[in-house]
Coordinates of C-alpha atoms in Angstrom, one line a residue:
Chain O
M937 CA 0.0 0.0 0.0
I938 CA 2.7 2.5 1.0
A939 CA 4.9 1.3 -1.9
E940 CA 2.0 1.9 -4.3
M941 CA 1.5 5.4 -3.0
L942 CA 5.2 6.1 -3.2
I943 CA 5.3 4.9 -6.8
V944 CA 2.4 7.1 -7.8
L945 CA 4.0 10.1 -6.0
V946 CA 7.4 9.6 -7.7
L947 CA 5.7 9.1 -11.1
V948 CA 3.7 12.4 -10.7
I949 CA 6.9 14.4 -9.8
G950 CA 8.7 12.9 -12.8
T951 CA 5.9 13.6 -15.2
I952 CA 5.5 17.2 -13.9
F953 CA 9.2 17.9 -14.5
N954 CA 9.2 16.3 -17.9
A955 CA 6.2 18.4 -18.9
L956 CA 8.0 21.6 -17.7
G957 CA 10.9 20.6 -19.9
V958 CA 8.7 20.4 -22.9
I959 CA 7.0 23.8 -22.1
G960 CA 10.4 25.4 -21.7
L961 CA 11.5 24.0 -25.0
L962 CA 8.5 25.8 -26.6
R963 CA 8.8 29.1 -24.7
F964 CA 12.5 29.9 -24.4
P965 CA 14.0 32.2 -27.1
D966 CA 17.2 30.5 -28.4
I967 CA 19.0 27.2 -28.5
Y968 CA 21.1 27.7 -25.3
T969 CA 18.2 28.6 -23.1
R970 CA 16.1 25.8 -24.6
M971 CA 18.9 23.4 -23.7
H972 CA 18.5 24.4 -20.0
A973 CA 14.9 23.2 -20.1
T974 CA 15.6 20.0 -22.1
T975 CA 18.7 18.8 -20.2
K976 CA 17.9 19.6 -16.6
A977 CA 14.2 19.1 -16.4
T978 CA 14.1 16.0 -18.5
T979 CA 17.0 14.4 -16.7
F980 CA 15.5 15.1 -13.3
G981 CA 12.0 13.9 -14.5
S982 CA 13.3 10.7 -16.1
I983 CA 15.4 9.9 -12.9
F984 CA 12.1 10.0 -10.9
T985 CA 10.2 7.9 -13.4
S986 CA 13.0 5.3 -13.4
L987 CA 13.0 5.6 -9.6
A988 CA 9.4 4.3 -9.7
V989 CA 10.6 1.2 -11.5
V990 CA 13.3 0.7 -8.9
I991 CA 10.8 1.0 -6.0
Y992 CA 8.5 -1.4 -7.8
G993 CA 11.3 -3.9 -8.4
F994 CA 12.5 -3.9 -4.8
W995 CA 8.9 -4.0 -3.5
R996 CA 8.0 -7.0 -5.6
L997 CA 11.3 -8.7 -4.6
F998 CA 10.4 -8.2 -1.0
V999 CA 6.9 -9.6 -1.4
T1000 CA 7.5 -12.5 -3.8
A1001 CA 11.3 -13.2 -3.4
D1002 CA 11.5 -13.7 -7.2
S1003 CA 15.0 -12.8 -8.4
Q1004 CA 13.8 -11.4 -11.7
F1005 CA 12.6 -8.3 -9.9
L1006 CA 16.2 -7.8 -8.5
T1007 CA 17.4 -7.8 -12.2
L1008 CA 14.6 -5.3 -13.0
A1009 CA 15.6 -2.9 -10.2
I1010 CA 19.4 -3.1 -10.9
H1011 CA 18.8 -2.4 -14.6
A1012 CA 16.7 0.6 -13.8
I1013 CA 19.5 1.9 -11.4
I1014 CA 22.1 1.5 -14.2
A1015 CA 19.7 3.3 -16.6
I1016 CA 19.5 6.2 -14.2
F1017 CA 23.3 6.7 -14.1
A1018 CA 23.6 6.2 -17.9
L1019 CA 20.9 8.8 -18.4
A1020 CA 22.5 11.4 -16.2
F1021 CA 25.9 11.0 -17.8
T1022 CA 24.9 10.8 -21.5
N1023 CA 22.4 13.7 -21.1
A1024 CA 25.1 16.0 -19.7
V1025 CA 27.7 15.0 -22.2
S1026 CA 25.4 15.2 -25.2
S1027 CA 24.0 18.6 -24.2
H1028 CA 27.6 19.9 -23.9
A1029 CA 28.4 18.6 -27.4
I1030 CA 25.3 20.2 -28.9
A1031 CA 26.0 23.6 -27.2
R1032 CA 29.7 23.5 -28.3
A1033 CA 28.8 22.5 -31.9
A1034 CA 26.2 25.3 -32.0
H1035 CA 28.6 28.0 -30.9
R1036 CA 31.3 26.8 -33.3
M1037 CA 28.8 26.9 -36.2
G1038 CA 28.2 30.6 -35.4
V1039 CA 24.9 30.4 -33.6
R1040 CA 25.0 33.3 -31.1
P1041 CA 23.0 33.4 -27.9
I1042 CA 20.3 36.0 -28.5
P1043 CA 19.3 37.6 -26.2
A1044 CA 22.5 37.7 -24.1
V1045 CA 24.0 40.2 -21.7
C1046 CA 27.5 39.0 -22.3
D1047 CA 29.5 36.5 -24.4
R1048 CA 33.0 35.8 -23.1
L1049 CA 33.5 32.9 -25.6
E1050 CA 32.9 35.3 -28.5
E1051 CA 35.7 37.5 -27.3
F1052 CA 38.0 34.6 -26.7
K1053 CA 37.5 33.1 -30.2
P1054 CA 36.6 35.8 -32.7
Chain X
M1027 CA 49.6 -5.9 -18.2
I1028 CA 48.1 -3.7 -15.4
P1029 CA 45.8 -1.8 -17.7
F1030 CA 44.5 -5.1 -19.1
L1031 CA 43.8 -6.5 -15.6
I1032 CA 42.0 -3.2 -14.5
T1033 CA 39.9 -3.1 -17.7
T1034 CA 39.0 -6.8 -17.5
G1035 CA 38.1 -6.5 -13.8
S1036 CA 35.9 -3.5 -14.3
V1037 CA 34.1 -5.0 -17.3
L1038 CA 33.5 -8.3 -15.3
V1039 CA 32.1 -6.4 -12.3
F1040 CA 29.8 -4.4 -14.6
Y1041 CA 28.6 -7.7 -16.3
L1042 CA 28.0 -9.3 -12.9
I1043 CA 25.9 -6.4 -11.7
L1044 CA 23.9 -6.5 -14.9
T1045 CA 23.1 -10.2 -14.6
A1046 CA 22.6 -10.4 -10.9
G1047 CA 19.7 -12.6 -9.9
S1048 CA 20.1 -15.1 -12.8
G1049 CA 20.9 -18.3 -10.8
T1050 CA 22.0 -20.1 -7.7
I1051 CA 25.9 -19.7 -7.4
G1052 CA 25.7 -16.6 -5.2
L1053 CA 23.3 -14.6 -7.4
W1054 CA 24.5 -15.9 -10.8
S1055 CA 24.1 -19.0 -12.9
L1056 CA 27.2 -20.9 -14.2
S1057 CA 26.6 -20.0 -17.8
E1058 CA 26.4 -16.3 -17.0
L1059 CA 29.7 -16.5 -15.0
V1060 CA 31.5 -18.3 -17.9
A1061 CA 30.1 -15.8 -20.5
G1062 CA 31.1 -12.9 -18.2
V1063 CA 34.7 -14.0 -17.9
C1064 CA 35.0 -14.7 -21.7
A1065 CA 33.4 -11.3 -22.6
S1066 CA 35.5 -9.3 -20.2
V1067 CA 38.8 -10.9 -21.3
V1068 CA 37.9 -10.1 -24.9
A1069 CA 36.9 -6.5 -24.0
G1070 CA 40.0 -6.1 -21.8
L1071 CA 42.3 -7.1 -24.7
L1072 CA 40.6 -4.8 -27.2
T1073 CA 40.2 -1.7 -25.0
K1074 CA 43.2 -1.8 -22.5
S1075 CA 44.8 1.2 -24.1
F1076 CA 41.8 3.5 -23.5
L1077 CA 40.8 3.2 -19.8
C1078 CA 44.1 4.2 -18.2
H1079 CA 46.2 5.5 -21.0
K1080 CA 48.0 8.1 -18.8
G1081 CA 49.3 5.4 -16.5
D1082 CA 47.8 6.7 -13.2
Y1083 CA 45.7 4.3 -11.1
R1084 CA 44.6 6.6 -8.3
M1085 CA 40.8 5.9 -9.0
L1086 CA 41.5 2.3 -7.8
N1087 CA 41.6 3.7 -4.2
P1088 CA 38.4 2.5 -2.6
V1089 CA 38.1 5.8 -0.5
R1090 CA 37.8 7.8 -3.8
L1091 CA 35.1 5.4 -5.1
V1092 CA 33.1 5.6 -1.9
L1093 CA 33.5 9.4 -1.9
A1094 CA 32.2 9.5 -5.6
V1095 CA 29.1 7.6 -4.6
C1096 CA 28.5 9.9 -1.6
Y1097 CA 29.0 12.9 -3.9
V1098 CA 26.4 11.7 -6.4
I1099 CA 23.8 10.9 -3.7
G1100 CA 24.4 13.8 -1.4
P1101 CA 25.5 17.3 -2.5
F1102 CA 25.1 16.7 -6.2
F1103 CA 21.5 15.6 -5.9
L1104 CA 20.8 18.5 -3.6
E1105 CA 22.1 21.0 -6.1
M1106 CA 20.3 19.2 -8.9
T1107 CA 17.0 19.5 -7.1
K1108 CA 17.5 23.2 -6.5
A1109 CA 18.5 23.7 -10.2
N1110 CA 15.3 22.0 -11.4
L1111 CA 13.1 24.1 -9.2
D1112 CA 14.9 27.1 -10.5
V1113 CA 14.4 26.1 -14.1
A1114 CA 10.7 25.3 -13.4
Y1115 CA 10.3 28.8 -12.0
R1116 CA 12.0 30.4 -15.0
V1117 CA 9.9 28.3 -17.5
I1118 CA 6.7 29.6 -15.9
T1119 CA 7.7 33.3 -15.3
M1120 CA 10.2 33.7 -18.3
R1121 CA 12.5 35.9 -16.0
I1122 CA 15.7 35.1 -17.8
R1123 CA 18.9 37.1 -18.3
P1124 CA 21.1 34.8 -20.4
G1125 CA 24.8 35.2 -21.1
I1126 CA 28.1 33.2 -21.6
I1127 CA 30.5 33.7 -18.7
R1128 CA 34.1 32.5 -18.1
V1129 CA 34.9 30.4 -15.1
Q1130 CA 38.4 29.6 -13.8
S1131 CA 39.1 26.3 -12.0
D1132 CA 42.0 24.9 -10.1
L1133 CA 41.2 21.3 -11.2
K1134 CA 44.0 19.9 -13.5
S1135 CA 43.2 16.3 -14.2
D1136 CA 41.0 15.2 -17.1
L1137 CA 38.6 13.3 -14.9
G1138 CA 38.3 16.3 -12.6
I1139 CA 37.5 18.7 -15.4
F1140 CA 35.0 16.1 -16.8
M1141 CA 33.2 15.8 -13.5
L1142 CA 33.1 19.5 -13.0
A1143 CA 31.8 20.2 -16.5
N1144 CA 29.1 17.5 -16.1
S1145 CA 28.1 18.8 -12.7
I1146 CA 27.9 22.3 -14.0
T1147 CA 25.6 21.2 -16.9
L1148 CA 23.2 19.4 -14.5
T1149 CA 23.2 22.0 -11.7
P1150 CA 22.1 25.6 -11.2
G1151 CA 21.1 27.4 -14.4
T1152 CA 24.3 26.7 -16.2
I1153 CA 25.5 24.7 -19.3
T1154 CA 29.1 24.1 -20.2
V1155 CA 29.6 25.4 -23.8
D1156 CA 33.4 25.1 -24.3
I1157 CA 36.6 24.2 -22.5
D1158 CA 39.9 25.8 -23.0
E1159 CA 42.2 22.7 -23.1
E1160 CA 45.4 24.6 -22.0
T1161 CA 44.2 26.8 -19.2
H1162 CA 41.3 24.6 -18.1
D1163 CA 38.9 27.6 -18.3
L1164 CA 35.2 26.7 -18.7
Y1165 CA 32.9 28.8 -20.8
I1166 CA 29.4 28.5 -19.4
H1167 CA 26.0 29.6 -20.6
N1168 CA 24.2 31.0 -17.5
I1169 CA 20.4 31.4 -17.8
N1170 CA 20.4 34.2 -15.2
V1171 CA 23.5 36.4 -15.0
G1172 CA 23.3 38.6 -11.9
E1173 CA 23.0 42.4 -12.1
G1174 CA 26.5 43.8 -12.8
D1175 CA 28.1 40.4 -13.2
E1176 CA 28.3 40.8 -17.0
V1177 CA 31.3 43.1 -16.7
R1178 CA 33.4 40.7 -14.6
P1179 CA 36.0 39.0 -16.8
A1180 CA 36.1 35.7 -14.9
F1181 CA 34.5 33.8 -12.1
R1182 CA 35.8 31.2 -9.6
D1183 CA 34.3 27.7 -9.9
H1184 CA 32.8 27.6 -6.4
E1185 CA 30.8 30.8 -6.9
L1186 CA 28.4 28.9 -9.2
F1187 CA 27.2 26.6 -6.4
S1188 CA 25.3 28.0 -3.5
L1189 CA 24.3 25.0 -1.4
A1190 CA 27.5 22.8 -1.4
N1191 CA 31.1 23.4 -2.5
L1192 CA 31.1 20.9 -5.3
P1193 CA 34.6 21.7 -6.7
A1194 CA 36.1 20.9 -3.3
W1195 CA 34.4 17.5 -3.4
I1196 CA 35.6 16.8 -7.0
R1197 CA 39.1 17.8 -5.9
R1198 CA 39.0 15.2 -3.1
I1199 CA 37.7 12.5 -5.5
A1200 CA 39.7 13.0 -8.7
E1201 CA 42.9 15.0 -8.0

């Protein structure tokens, strides 16, 4: 009972943050600010939705003692770490490629990288 | 020889974690154990020159590994939660003041810079755009540059984080 409520709570938090990521993608003005919404909010939201799988796996393992649920929970934990790492690295790669292609942050109050590499 | 052993060992540990719960020898079945050893030896032979190509093995120190896990669960997750609430607030109110700033760091090793850049991307309102390979300066897109901060030529790395001193943690783990 408690486990089910916890799973629902975690799923709701995850879905809210993923939805905010999508809204930010639509509302923000340029590629760099959009990247803020897509990397942070979706990483955080997906961590919580995967956490629901982890809680479900350990809960069923505790109830049924069936080892396939241990496999499920461990795979979800590894997915969380893979998600956090690849999301950060790929967003860095996209931002770097955009700046090298000549996409300037508009609006921006300052651009130190522009002064460093004219 | 040492790089081969380290690579094989880490691949084997990862394989065993992935297949935990498959049988009765400990948590694993006999076929998974044999397949894991074969696969990790092949992977170790093929990739031994990538994992520790600079010949330093300080990440084998168990204290550093435990600290890394503590870092991810504790201060890093705290900063990430704060960053997400901040982004949620800015998505709704659209109060943004974006700009690319320059951040100087004392971290020297590749792993330290990598961890700092990734931590910056996932924490408060900032994304790493580029890294100067020689001076280890990071160029960071900040979604909300403070009033008057746009004229400052450079920042220190710990000024970006308000709740915990993440660069000090990374220095303890990776340097």
